[in-house]
Structures are given as C-alpha cells and as structure tokens.
Amino acid sequence: MGGLFISCGGAETASEHPAKRSNAETLVVGMPGDPRSLDPHRTNDQPSSRVKKQIYDTLMYQTSDLTVTGDGLAESYEVISPTEFAFTLRQGVHFHNGEELTSEDVKFTFERMRELNAPAAFLVNALERVEIIDDYNFVMHLSFPFGPFITHLAHPATAILNKTAVLAAGENYGRNPVGTGPFSFVEWRAGDSLTLSRYDDYFRGPAASERIIFRIITEDTQRAIALETGEVDLIYDVGPNDYRDLAALEEIKGFQTSGLTTFYMGFNAQKKPFDDVRVRQAINLALDVEAATQVAFRGYATTAKGPLAPTVQFANTGLPGYGHDVERAKALLAEAGYPNGFSTSIWTNDNPVRVMYAEIFQEQLRAVGITASIEIVEWAPYLDRTARGEHDMFMLGWVAVTGDADYGLYSLFHSEEFGDAGNRTFWSNDEVDRLLVEGKTNPDPAAREEAYLRAQEIIFEEAPWAFLAFRDELNATRDYVQGFEPHTAGHHILYQVYNN
C-alpha cells in the first residue's frame, strides 16, 4: 500500500559552536530532585527524565518547543496505513557499550516496556507488535489508529535500550544505564550528585560540554545561592520567591516560559470520607485557591479551574472553577454526614511550593471543621507510598509532556492507571474511561476534542482533585552559559549547552 514518506534531516553538531574556555569543560546543573531510576521502564518522574534525556535517544526527536522532528534514531518512516508504520533506523549509531543499534533493540525495548507494565506504558497502548524486517528496518503495528503515536515516540520514556546491556545488568540496570545519547553514565551519588561524560562517538557529533554534573539541591533558596556564587552554572525550577531577585542580577540570565504543568491536591477516592463526591466538592469550595496560588507562586502561575493547562491541546478552558464558598462547603459536608468535619492528613514532599499550599490549606480547612495534619515525605518514598494508596490527600504536579490531552488525562484519570502509572487518587468513572478511550483511539480531531472536553467536565464535577495552578517554568543560568533553551515540558536538552 502507498503511504506518506517522511525523511528525517540532520541535527546541528557541536562543531558549529564557538570554542569554549579550556577550563570550563564541565557544566554543573542544580536540580531539586534526585532521580528514582535511570531505567526508562521503572519510572516516569521528572528528575529521572531530565537525566535520561542526556543518556538516551528516542526514535523521534522533540525540540524544546515540542515540535517533533526526524532528528531521532529513525532516519525515516512511512505511514503504510493508520495502523502500520514502517521505520528505517540510522546506520552506524552505537550504544555506549560499543554495540550498534539494530531493529532487535527496538523490538526488545517496546516488548520489555509492556512486559514490565512500565509507568509510562500507556504511551504505547496502541502498539500491538514490532515486526523486524532486517537490522535497520521494522514495522510497528497498532491495534487501533492513534493520532499522537509518532509524538509519543519522542517521549523520554520510549528511549531505545540496548538489549545486551539490560540483560547483563538485570535488576541493577537502573544504576548502570547504556544509551545512544550524547552523554554516558559515570557515577551516581544518591541525594548528592550524578555525573555524565561526553560520548565522543555520538551520531550527531560530540556534545558541547565534556561532562555534566547534576547537583541535587532540594531547597529552592540554596539552589539560587549556588547559582549566584558560581557553584553551579544552571539551575532548574527556580523558586518563585527567588526568581525576581536572581534574574535581576547582571551575571544571571533568567528564563520564564509558559509550561504544561498542572499543580493539584489529590484525594484518595477509595478511602472514607473521600469516596463521597460531596466531600471532595466541599474541600474544593473550602479552599481559597486563588489567594493560595498568589502566595505560593508569587505571580508565576495562574489559578487552575480544571485538570489541563490552556497550552495543552483540547484543554477545556470553559470550566468555571469552584471558587471559595465556605458556607456551601459546610452544607455539603453536613449532607455527606460530616456536620462537624473530620480529621485527615495532607501529604507532600519537601517541595516548598507544595508545603506552602499545604500550610495554607490546613488553615482554610479548619474553617469548615476539617483538621488536617501535614506529613512531609522524601521524594522516592513519597511516590512509592502514594502509588500504594497509603495517603488521604496529597500534593503533586503533572506535566502534559506531549502537549496532547491524552497524556494529560489518561494516565491520571483512567481506571486502568491506578498507582505508579499516574492515577494516585484511585478514582474511576465509567463514562470518563469511555471518553478517554474514545479520545485515544478516534483519529478524527473533532471527535477527540468532543470526548476530551466532556471528560474534563465530568472530572471537574466529580472533583478527584482540588485544582490548584498552572505554573510558569522558571530556570536560570550564569551569563557565560551558552545554548540553553528551556524545554516546554521541562526535559531540558543539554547537548548544545556549554560554558563560554
């Protein structure tokens, strides 16, 4: 059958950059969270993805502004039919262990992703099988047409693994990663730092920096101080309290961009009293989210009225939001059988914005009779324990990485995605399940939009979350850092970044 043929162009190489200072070969990056694993099939959290982005490549390539291009491992692909995609790999691409990339690695990667039920396996739910034609050609067969499929092949979680390396490392692979990316793994000192070294045989040409050291600096102010003093060259997620003063310094470059992140407080819908929609709605009404957002983000976020940021395709921007109505909240609690409120807990990690929200909400909930303790849990145990459903209420954010509603909704609200896959509220709704499947499987954009708009209306009404904020992305570098372009999804590409 005939189809659409797409040729994949080349990418800019490091040789096109100006020369760097000979004593500035190391780029030091301060980021707030320690990775959970460097195995793409074991986690889908942001700190891990930011490191994996440098170690691995994907079949398709996503630029900083979310444009999907052909600069990935696939040299070209052909759309044979809505459910058949034929790919040709670039020849001569090598993994960090010296082995050449082949179709067998691609097949192994996606089969393993499904076998392990990876947290991000929903990205390739449509994939039925990978058919190998020869070492450099393969066909991906889908079980249903899926519009965002090619975009999903640029997500860090679909990075191509080396079969030999994965099988050799076994359970230890997450700390012994082998990719085809511009940097190879050197050392990981948990909670402190992670070091990568330039891979000189990278197929696009050597990276602009000889090595990258990720420094784990959890406190926002300490990260800002580290940048101001020159201890680090670049920092991610500048705290809202620090950004204005930091960006005003002559020796600092600030980057404020619109993002894809939704901040929320989730309810465990399988625990009383959160199994009652009236309780969830009452809490939404009891919270003055607009005031809390202004305090927590200092103007670097907009108040959320639903689950998707307006930058996400098919976001429902017509949702009214809950507003702040203490008397209505009390009435709903009384209807639900809690006229005097109840005692509960709010979980968060040590993210200062989330902690601030929790502290503000603790006071606001007291006004309707709800006594909420605050529990601060370290990041990795926090994700593990909320995945197991041990919490009552919890604070988190979600980045709709692909810019499509499927990524921003399916993993968080479909009943098949309970736990680590994303649905930590353990809430389900048959109609929402149906609509999310419709949005995923229907190739008609108008039909997808209709399904997603309605799904968001139900999610708003059923309130498995308290909808908090859509934050701006805040990053900063020293003035001598060249080539940094913030990635809209936060998966910053460091291949072309260097100290001049």
Short mmCIF file of C-alpha atoms in Angstrom, two decimals:
data_model
loop_
_atom_site.label_atom_id
_atom_site.label_comp_id
_atom_site.label_asym_id
_atom_site.label_seq_id
_atom_site.Cartn_x
_atom_site.Cartn_y
_atom_site.Cartn_z
CA MET A 1 0.00 0.00 0.00
CA GLY A 2 1.07 3.54 -0.62
CA GLY A 3 1.62 5.97 2.20
CA LEU A 4 3.22 9.14 3.42
CA PHE A 5 7.03 9.12 3.42
CA ILE A 6 8.83 11.37 5.85
CA SER A 7 12.57 11.89 5.62
CA CYS A 8 14.43 12.83 8.79
CA GLY A 9 17.01 15.59 8.49
CA GLY A 10 20.23 16.05 10.37
CA ALA A 11 20.79 17.98 13.58
CA GLU A 12 23.25 20.71 14.42
CA THR A 13 26.57 19.35 15.65
CA ALA A 14 28.80 20.62 18.42
CA SER A 15 31.42 21.65 15.87
CA GLU A 16 29.14 24.51 14.83
CA HIS A 17 29.51 26.11 18.28
CA PRO A 18 32.13 28.72 19.16
CA ALA A 19 35.14 27.50 21.08
CA LYS A 20 34.75 27.17 24.84
CA ARG A 21 37.22 28.11 27.55
CA SER A 22 39.65 25.26 28.12
CA ASN A 23 38.98 25.31 31.87
CA ALA A 24 35.19 25.26 31.54
CA GLU A 25 34.53 21.81 30.12
CA THR A 26 32.18 20.77 32.94
CA LEU A 27 28.60 22.00 33.05
CA VAL A 28 27.22 21.90 36.60
CA VAL A 29 23.43 21.78 36.85
CA GLY A 30 21.48 22.26 40.05
CA MET A 31 18.13 20.47 40.17
CA PRO A 32 15.69 19.97 43.03
CA GLY A 33 15.07 16.23 42.92
CA ASP A 34 17.11 13.04 42.86
CA PRO A 35 16.22 10.58 40.09
CA ARG A 36 14.41 7.40 41.10
CA SER A 37 15.97 5.28 38.37
CA LEU A 38 17.78 5.68 35.05
CA ASP A 39 15.82 2.78 33.60
CA PRO A 40 13.07 4.34 31.42
CA HIS A 41 10.77 1.43 32.23
CA ARG A 42 10.97 1.80 36.01
CA THR A 43 9.82 5.36 36.50
CA ASN A 44 8.28 8.36 34.75
CA ASP A 45 9.17 11.13 37.21
CA GLN A 46 10.62 14.47 36.16
CA PRO A 47 14.08 14.31 37.86
CA SER A 48 14.77 10.93 36.26
CA SER A 49 13.57 12.08 32.84
CA ARG A 50 15.84 15.13 32.94
CA VAL A 51 18.90 12.92 33.29
CA LYS A 52 17.70 10.19 30.92
CA LYS A 53 17.21 12.84 28.25
CA GLN A 54 21.01 13.17 28.07
CA ILE A 55 21.79 9.42 28.12
CA TYR A 56 19.27 8.03 25.66
CA ASP A 57 17.74 8.77 22.29
CA THR A 58 14.25 8.10 21.01
CA LEU A 59 13.03 7.11 17.56
CA MET A 60 11.63 10.59 17.02
CA TYR A 61 13.09 13.84 18.35
CA GLN A 62 11.21 16.57 20.21
CA THR A 63 12.61 20.09 20.18
CA SER A 64 12.40 22.49 23.10
CA ASP A 65 9.12 23.91 21.78
CA LEU A 66 7.58 20.41 21.45
CA THR A 67 7.96 20.19 17.68
CA VAL A 68 8.54 16.55 16.72
CA THR A 69 11.20 16.19 14.06
CA GLY A 70 13.10 13.43 12.32
CA ASP A 71 16.37 14.01 14.17
CA GLY A 72 15.97 10.90 16.29
CA LEU A 73 17.15 7.34 15.80
CA ALA A 74 14.72 6.79 12.93
CA GLU A 75 16.17 8.06 9.68
CA SER A 76 12.72 7.97 8.09
CA TYR A 77 9.29 6.46 8.48
CA GLU A 78 6.40 5.65 6.18
CA VAL A 79 2.73 5.65 7.11
CA ILE A 80 1.55 2.50 5.36
CA SER A 81 -1.91 2.68 6.90
CA PRO A 82 -3.48 4.26 10.00
CA THR A 83 -2.26 1.25 11.99
CA GLU A 84 1.05 0.46 10.26
CA PHE A 85 4.24 2.50 10.42
CA ALA A 86 7.42 1.37 8.66
CA PHE A 87 10.67 2.75 10.09
CA THR A 88 14.26 2.82 8.88
CA LEU A 89 16.96 3.24 11.52
CA ARG A 90 20.06 5.34 11.06
CA GLN A 91 23.02 3.10 10.33
CA GLY A 92 26.21 3.36 12.33
CA VAL A 93 24.57 4.51 15.58
CA HIS A 94 26.32 2.93 18.56
CA PHE A 95 25.40 2.42 22.18
CA HIS A 96 27.81 3.47 24.89
CA ASN A 97 28.97 -0.15 25.20
CA GLY A 98 30.06 -0.10 21.54
CA GLU A 99 27.24 -2.21 20.11
CA GLU A 100 25.48 -0.93 17.01
CA LEU A 101 21.80 -0.06 17.25
CA THR A 102 19.57 -2.53 15.39
CA SER A 103 15.88 -3.28 14.98
CA GLU A 104 16.26 -6.02 17.59
CA ASP A 105 16.95 -3.34 20.24
CA VAL A 106 13.79 -1.51 19.22
CA LYS A 107 11.67 -4.65 19.42
CA PHE A 108 13.21 -5.59 22.77
CA THR A 109 12.58 -2.09 24.17
CA PHE A 110 8.87 -2.00 23.47
CA GLU A 111 8.25 -5.61 24.43
CA ARG A 112 10.02 -5.03 27.76
CA MET A 113 8.06 -1.81 28.31
CA ARG A 114 4.80 -3.75 28.12
CA GLU A 115 6.02 -6.83 30.00
CA LEU A 116 7.11 -4.71 32.96
CA ASN A 117 3.93 -2.64 32.80
CA ALA A 118 6.15 0.42 32.88
CA PRO A 119 4.67 3.56 34.49
CA ALA A 120 4.64 5.18 31.04
CA ALA A 121 3.44 2.11 29.13
CA PHE A 122 0.22 3.98 28.39
CA LEU A 123 2.23 5.93 25.82
CA VAL A 124 2.27 2.89 23.56
CA ASN A 125 -1.03 1.24 24.48
CA ALA A 126 -1.88 1.27 20.79
CA LEU A 127 1.22 -0.74 19.84
CA GLU A 128 0.40 -4.36 19.11
CA ARG A 129 3.80 -5.60 17.93
CA VAL A 130 7.10 -4.69 16.29
CA GLU A 131 7.88 -6.66 13.15
CA ILE A 132 11.59 -6.82 12.26
CA ILE A 133 12.33 -6.66 8.54
CA ASP A 134 16.13 -6.53 8.83
CA ASP A 135 18.76 -4.90 11.05
CA TYR A 136 17.66 -1.38 10.14
CA ASN A 137 14.02 -1.74 9.09
CA PHE A 138 10.96 -2.63 11.13
CA VAL A 139 7.20 -2.13 11.10
CA MET A 140 5.16 -1.03 14.12
CA HIS A 141 1.66 -2.50 14.03
CA LEU A 142 -1.03 -0.73 16.06
CA SER A 143 -4.22 -2.32 17.35
CA PHE A 144 -6.11 0.90 16.63
CA PRO A 145 -5.38 4.24 14.93
CA PHE A 146 -3.78 6.62 17.42
CA GLY A 147 -3.17 10.21 16.40
CA PRO A 148 -0.38 11.11 18.89
CA PHE A 149 1.58 7.88 18.28
CA ILE A 150 4.53 9.47 16.48
CA THR A 151 4.68 12.24 19.10
CA HIS A 152 4.80 9.62 21.86
CA LEU A 153 7.86 8.05 20.23
CA ALA A 154 9.75 11.22 21.18
CA HIS A 155 8.97 10.93 24.90
CA PRO A 156 11.98 10.07 27.14
CA ALA A 157 10.12 7.02 28.46
CA THR A 158 10.21 5.46 24.97
CA ALA A 159 14.01 5.73 24.76
CA ILE A 160 15.63 2.81 22.95
CA LEU A 161 17.56 0.40 25.18
CA ASN A 162 20.44 -1.90 24.40
CA LYS A 163 19.24 -5.47 24.82
CA THR A 164 22.67 -6.81 25.80
CA ALA A 165 23.23 -4.17 28.50
CA VAL A 166 19.79 -4.57 30.03
CA LEU A 167 20.01 -8.35 30.24
CA ALA A 168 23.56 -8.22 31.64
CA ALA A 169 22.72 -5.73 34.40
CA GLY A 170 19.42 -7.31 35.40
CA GLU A 171 17.82 -5.60 38.40
CA ASN A 172 20.78 -3.21 38.63
CA TYR A 173 20.22 -1.70 35.19
CA GLY A 174 18.63 1.45 36.64
CA ARG A 175 22.05 2.39 38.02
CA ASN A 176 24.02 1.11 35.04
CA PRO A 177 22.25 2.70 32.06
CA VAL A 178 23.50 2.33 28.49
CA GLY A 179 22.05 4.52 25.76
CA THR A 180 22.98 6.04 22.41
CA GLY A 181 22.75 9.61 23.72
CA PRO A 182 25.35 12.40 23.82
CA PHE A 183 26.44 11.57 27.37
CA SER A 184 27.27 8.28 29.07
CA PHE A 185 26.78 7.41 32.71
CA VAL A 186 29.75 7.75 35.09
CA GLU A 187 28.64 7.95 38.72
CA TRP A 188 25.56 8.46 40.86
CA ARG A 189 25.89 9.52 44.47
CA ALA A 190 22.32 9.29 45.71
CA GLY A 191 21.00 12.52 47.14
CA ASP A 192 24.15 14.41 46.17
CA SER A 193 25.19 14.32 42.53
CA LEU A 194 25.14 12.43 39.25
CA THR A 195 27.96 12.64 36.69
CA LEU A 196 27.81 12.06 32.94
CA SER A 197 30.66 12.10 30.41
CA ARG A 198 30.59 13.16 26.78
CA TYR A 199 30.18 10.25 24.35
CA ASP A 200 32.56 11.16 21.55
CA ASP A 201 31.05 8.68 19.07
CA TYR A 202 27.58 10.21 19.31
CA PHE A 203 25.92 10.07 15.90
CA ARG A 204 25.18 13.81 15.82
CA GLY A 205 28.76 14.68 16.78
CA PRO A 206 30.31 15.27 20.22
CA ALA A 207 28.35 17.35 22.71
CA ALA A 208 29.38 20.91 23.53
CA SER A 209 30.44 20.08 27.12
CA GLU A 210 32.88 17.38 28.15
CA ARG A 211 30.89 16.37 31.20
CA ILE A 212 27.74 17.23 33.11
CA ILE A 213 27.39 17.09 36.87
CA PHE A 214 23.85 17.22 38.21
CA ARG A 215 23.90 18.55 41.75
CA ILE A 216 20.86 17.61 43.82
CA ILE A 217 19.92 20.75 45.76
CA THR A 218 16.41 20.32 47.10
CA GLU A 219 15.93 23.73 48.71
CA ASP A 220 15.00 26.50 46.27
CA THR A 221 16.97 29.22 48.03
CA GLN A 222 20.08 27.05 48.26
CA ARG A 223 19.89 26.39 44.51
CA ALA A 224 19.60 30.11 43.86
CA ILE A 225 22.58 30.84 46.11
CA ALA A 226 24.61 28.13 44.36
CA LEU A 227 23.96 29.84 41.03
CA GLU A 228 24.66 33.32 42.38
CA THR A 229 28.01 32.25 43.82
CA GLY A 230 29.00 30.31 40.70
CA GLU A 231 28.93 26.93 42.44
CA VAL A 232 26.63 25.75 39.64
CA ASP A 233 26.20 27.06 36.10
CA LEU A 234 22.49 26.40 35.57
CA ILE A 235 19.53 25.68 37.83
CA TYR A 236 16.15 24.14 37.15
CA ASP A 237 12.87 25.18 38.76
CA VAL A 238 13.90 28.44 40.35
CA GLY A 239 11.71 29.07 43.38
CA PRO A 240 9.04 31.76 42.92
CA ASN A 241 10.43 33.60 45.95
CA ASP A 242 13.90 33.73 44.40
CA TYR A 243 13.32 34.28 40.70
CA ARG A 244 12.75 38.03 40.50
CA ASP A 245 15.84 38.98 42.52
CA LEU A 246 18.01 36.32 40.90
CA ALA A 247 17.05 37.24 37.33
CA ALA A 248 17.75 40.91 38.08
CA LEU A 249 21.46 40.22 38.66
CA GLU A 250 23.74 41.25 35.81
CA GLU A 251 25.60 37.96 35.82
CA ILE A 252 22.42 35.84 35.67
CA LYS A 253 20.11 35.04 32.76
CA GLY A 254 16.53 34.17 33.73
CA PHE A 255 14.12 32.13 31.60
CA GLN A 256 10.39 32.46 32.30
CA THR A 257 8.22 30.42 29.92
CA SER A 258 4.68 29.07 29.77
CA GLY A 259 4.53 25.44 30.75
CA LEU A 260 2.40 22.30 30.64
CA THR A 261 2.33 21.62 34.37
CA THR A 262 -0.79 21.31 36.50
CA PHE A 263 -0.39 21.51 40.28
CA TYR A 264 -3.10 19.67 42.22
CA MET A 265 -4.08 18.22 45.55
CA GLY A 266 -5.45 14.74 45.05
CA PHE A 267 -7.90 12.79 47.20
CA ASN A 268 -7.73 9.06 47.81
CA ALA A 269 -11.18 8.23 46.47
CA GLN A 270 -11.06 4.68 47.83
CA LYS A 271 -10.81 5.90 51.43
CA LYS A 272 -13.57 7.40 53.51
CA PRO A 273 -14.61 10.19 53.52
CA PHE A 274 -13.07 10.93 50.10
CA ASP A 275 -15.17 8.26 48.42
CA ASP A 276 -18.06 10.75 48.69
CA VAL A 277 -18.14 13.32 45.89
CA ARG A 278 -19.78 15.83 48.24
CA VAL A 279 -16.73 15.76 50.49
CA ARG A 280 -14.40 16.30 47.56
CA GLN A 281 -16.51 19.17 46.27
CA ALA A 282 -16.72 20.66 49.76
CA ILE A 283 -12.96 20.74 50.09
CA ASN A 284 -12.65 22.45 46.70
CA LEU A 285 -15.13 25.08 47.90
CA ALA A 286 -13.42 25.48 51.27
CA LEU A 287 -10.08 26.36 49.68
CA ASP A 288 -9.28 29.87 48.52
CA VAL A 289 -7.11 28.57 45.71
CA GLU A 290 -6.60 31.91 44.02
CA ALA A 291 -5.19 33.52 47.16
CA ALA A 292 -3.07 30.45 47.95
CA THR A 293 -1.67 30.38 44.41
CA GLN A 294 -0.69 34.03 44.59
CA VAL A 295 1.16 33.44 47.87
CA ALA A 296 2.80 30.17 46.84
CA PHE A 297 3.86 31.18 43.32
CA ARG A 298 4.31 34.93 43.75
CA GLY A 299 2.59 35.62 40.44
CA TYR A 300 4.42 32.94 38.43
CA ALA A 301 1.33 30.77 37.95
CA THR A 302 -2.34 31.08 37.06
CA THR A 303 -5.15 29.56 39.08
CA ALA A 304 -6.38 26.25 37.68
CA LYS A 305 -10.08 25.65 37.05
CA GLY A 306 -9.65 22.17 35.64
CA PRO A 307 -7.04 19.46 35.03
CA LEU A 308 -5.31 20.73 31.85
CA ALA A 309 -3.20 23.83 31.29
CA PRO A 310 -4.52 26.01 28.44
CA THR A 311 -1.33 25.27 26.48
CA VAL A 312 -2.41 21.60 26.15
CA GLN A 313 -4.33 20.56 23.04
CA PHE A 314 -8.05 20.04 23.78
CA ALA A 315 -7.89 21.73 27.19
CA ASN A 316 -11.35 22.77 28.35
CA THR A 317 -10.87 26.45 29.12
CA GLY A 318 -14.58 26.99 29.78
CA LEU A 319 -14.72 25.26 33.17
CA PRO A 320 -15.98 27.67 35.86
CA GLY A 321 -13.73 26.64 38.74
CA TYR A 322 -15.08 26.09 42.24
CA GLY A 323 -14.43 29.49 43.74
CA HIS A 324 -14.37 30.00 47.51
CA ASP A 325 -17.64 29.37 49.37
CA VAL A 326 -17.24 28.30 52.99
CA GLU A 327 -20.98 28.10 53.73
CA ARG A 328 -21.66 25.88 50.73
CA ALA A 329 -18.72 23.70 51.76
CA LYS A 330 -20.18 23.28 55.26
CA ALA A 331 -23.57 22.39 53.81
CA LEU A 332 -22.09 19.70 51.57
CA LEU A 333 -20.13 18.21 54.46
CA ALA A 334 -23.32 18.08 56.53
CA GLU A 335 -25.17 16.37 53.66
CA ALA A 336 -22.36 13.81 53.47
CA GLY A 337 -22.71 13.08 57.20
CA TYR A 338 -19.83 15.21 58.49
CA PRO A 339 -21.51 18.29 60.05
CA ASN A 340 -18.58 18.70 62.42
CA GLY A 341 -15.91 17.90 59.87
CA PHE A 342 -13.29 15.17 60.35
CA SER A 343 -9.55 14.63 60.82
CA THR A 344 -7.25 13.79 57.92
CA SER A 345 -3.75 14.41 56.54
CA ILE A 346 -2.12 16.22 53.64
CA TRP A 347 0.97 14.55 52.24
CA THR A 348 3.67 16.38 50.34
CA ASN A 349 7.32 16.02 49.51
CA ASP A 350 9.71 18.80 50.59
CA ASN A 351 8.90 20.98 47.57
CA PRO A 352 8.49 24.42 49.20
CA VAL A 353 5.58 25.47 46.98
CA ARG A 354 3.66 22.32 47.87
CA VAL A 355 4.48 22.71 51.54
CA MET A 356 3.22 26.29 51.44
CA TYR A 357 -0.02 25.22 49.79
CA ALA A 358 -0.46 22.53 52.45
CA GLU A 359 0.08 25.02 55.27
CA ILE A 360 -2.41 27.50 53.78
CA PHE A 361 -4.98 24.78 53.17
CA GLN A 362 -4.53 23.46 56.70
CA GLU A 363 -5.83 26.80 58.00
CA GLN A 364 -8.59 27.13 55.42
CA LEU A 365 -9.91 23.61 56.06
CA ARG A 366 -10.09 24.33 59.77
CA ALA A 367 -12.79 26.92 58.94
CA VAL A 368 -15.12 24.11 57.83
CA GLY A 369 -14.24 21.75 60.67
CA ILE A 370 -11.60 19.66 58.92
CA THR A 371 -8.42 19.09 60.93
CA ALA A 372 -5.55 18.24 58.58
CA SER A 373 -2.07 17.29 59.68
CA ILE A 374 0.81 17.80 57.23
CA GLU A 375 3.23 14.95 56.51
CA ILE A 376 6.41 15.70 54.55
CA VAL A 377 7.86 12.58 52.90
CA GLU A 378 11.12 12.18 50.95
CA TRP A 379 10.62 12.10 47.18
CA ALA A 380 11.20 8.43 46.29
CA PRO A 381 9.19 7.03 49.25
CA TYR A 382 6.56 9.68 48.55
CA LEU A 383 6.00 8.35 45.03
CA ASP A 384 6.11 4.74 46.20
CA ARG A 385 3.66 5.23 49.06
CA THR A 386 1.14 7.31 47.12
CA ALA A 387 1.32 4.68 44.37
CA ARG A 388 0.25 2.14 47.00
CA GLY A 389 -2.62 4.35 48.16
CA GLU A 390 -1.42 4.90 51.73
CA HIS A 391 -2.36 8.60 51.71
CA ASP A 392 -5.51 10.62 52.36
CA MET A 393 -4.75 13.84 50.45
CA PHE A 394 -1.53 14.53 48.58
CA MET A 395 0.18 17.34 46.65
CA LEU A 396 1.68 16.70 43.21
CA GLY A 397 2.15 18.13 39.74
CA TRP A 398 1.81 16.58 36.31
CA VAL A 399 3.46 17.74 33.12
CA ALA A 400 1.46 17.01 29.95
CA VAL A 401 4.75 16.33 28.20
CA THR A 402 3.46 15.73 24.68
CA GLY A 403 1.16 18.76 24.75
CA ASP A 404 -1.81 16.48 24.00
CA ALA A 405 -4.84 15.83 26.22
CA ASP A 406 -4.24 12.08 26.07
CA TYR A 407 -1.04 12.45 28.06
CA GLY A 408 -2.60 14.98 30.41
CA LEU A 409 -5.68 12.91 31.24
CA TYR A 410 -5.43 9.18 30.51
CA SER A 411 -2.73 8.26 32.98
CA LEU A 412 -4.25 10.40 35.72
CA PHE A 413 -7.92 9.50 35.47
CA HIS A 414 -8.41 6.17 33.69
CA SER A 415 -9.23 3.24 35.95
CA GLU A 416 -6.51 1.07 34.40
CA GLU A 417 -3.82 3.52 35.51
CA PHE A 418 -4.12 3.23 39.30
CA GLY A 419 -0.93 3.79 41.27
CA ASP A 420 2.50 4.49 39.83
CA ALA A 421 1.16 4.93 36.30
CA GLY A 422 -0.39 8.21 37.43
CA ASN A 423 -3.86 7.72 38.93
CA ARG A 424 -2.91 8.12 42.58
CA THR A 425 -6.43 9.19 43.50
CA PHE A 426 -7.71 5.70 42.67
CA TRP A 427 -10.84 7.41 41.36
CA SER A 428 -12.71 5.95 38.42
CA ASN A 429 -15.74 6.78 36.33
CA ASP A 430 -17.07 4.53 33.58
CA GLU A 431 -18.06 7.43 31.36
CA VAL A 432 -14.65 9.07 31.72
CA ASP A 433 -12.97 5.75 30.92
CA ARG A 434 -15.05 5.52 27.75
CA LEU A 435 -14.35 9.11 26.75
CA LEU A 436 -10.61 8.79 27.32
CA VAL A 437 -10.52 5.66 25.18
CA GLU A 438 -12.54 7.49 22.52
CA GLY A 439 -10.06 10.38 22.58
CA LYS A 440 -7.17 7.95 22.33
CA THR A 441 -8.50 5.75 19.54
CA ASN A 442 -10.54 8.07 17.30
CA PRO A 443 -8.39 9.58 14.53
CA ASP A 444 -10.87 12.43 13.95
CA PRO A 445 -9.61 15.59 15.75
CA ALA A 446 -13.16 16.92 16.16
CA ALA A 447 -14.30 13.68 17.81
CA ARG A 448 -11.23 13.69 20.05
CA GLU A 449 -11.93 17.25 21.12
CA GLU A 450 -15.56 16.49 21.94
CA ALA A 451 -14.55 13.48 24.04
CA TYR A 452 -11.87 15.32 25.96
CA LEU A 453 -13.99 18.39 26.63
CA ARG A 454 -16.75 16.23 28.10
CA ALA A 455 -14.29 14.14 30.12
CA GLN A 456 -12.90 17.30 31.70
CA GLU A 457 -16.42 18.45 32.62
CA ILE A 458 -17.04 15.18 34.47
CA ILE A 459 -13.64 15.28 36.16
CA PHE A 460 -14.40 18.83 37.31
CA GLU A 461 -17.82 17.80 38.67
CA GLU A 462 -16.55 14.65 40.37
CA ALA A 463 -13.52 16.50 41.80
CA PRO A 464 -10.94 13.76 42.41
CA TRP A 465 -8.55 16.71 42.70
CA ALA A 466 -8.51 20.15 44.14
CA PHE A 467 -7.39 22.03 41.03
CA LEU A 468 -4.60 24.41 42.04
CA ALA A 469 -2.36 26.08 39.45
CA PHE A 470 -0.74 26.12 36.04
CA ARG A 471 2.81 27.23 36.76
CA ASP A 472 5.32 29.08 34.64
CA GLU A 473 8.63 27.34 34.03
CA LEU A 474 11.43 29.23 35.79
CA ASN A 475 15.07 28.43 35.05
CA ALA A 476 18.29 30.43 35.22
CA THR A 477 21.93 30.28 34.11
CA ARG A 478 25.13 32.21 34.66
CA ASP A 479 25.71 34.76 31.90
CA TYR A 480 28.57 32.73 30.42
CA VAL A 481 26.35 29.71 29.73
CA GLN A 482 25.55 29.36 26.03
CA GLY A 483 23.00 27.30 24.13
CA PHE A 484 20.39 26.74 26.85
CA GLU A 485 16.80 26.70 25.63
CA PRO A 486 14.18 25.69 28.20
CA HIS A 487 12.18 22.66 27.11
CA THR A 488 8.45 23.34 27.41
CA ALA A 489 7.96 20.02 29.22
CA GLY A 490 11.00 20.51 31.46
CA HIS A 491 13.08 17.84 29.71
CA HIS A 492 15.89 20.29 29.00
CA ILE A 493 18.29 19.29 26.22
CA LEU A 494 21.90 19.87 27.27
CA TYR A 495 23.66 18.56 24.16
CA GLN A 496 24.39 22.08 22.87
CA VAL A 497 24.87 23.80 26.25
CA TYR A 498 28.35 24.89 27.34
CA ASN A 499 30.27 27.44 29.41
CA ASN A 500 31.85 30.09 27.19
#
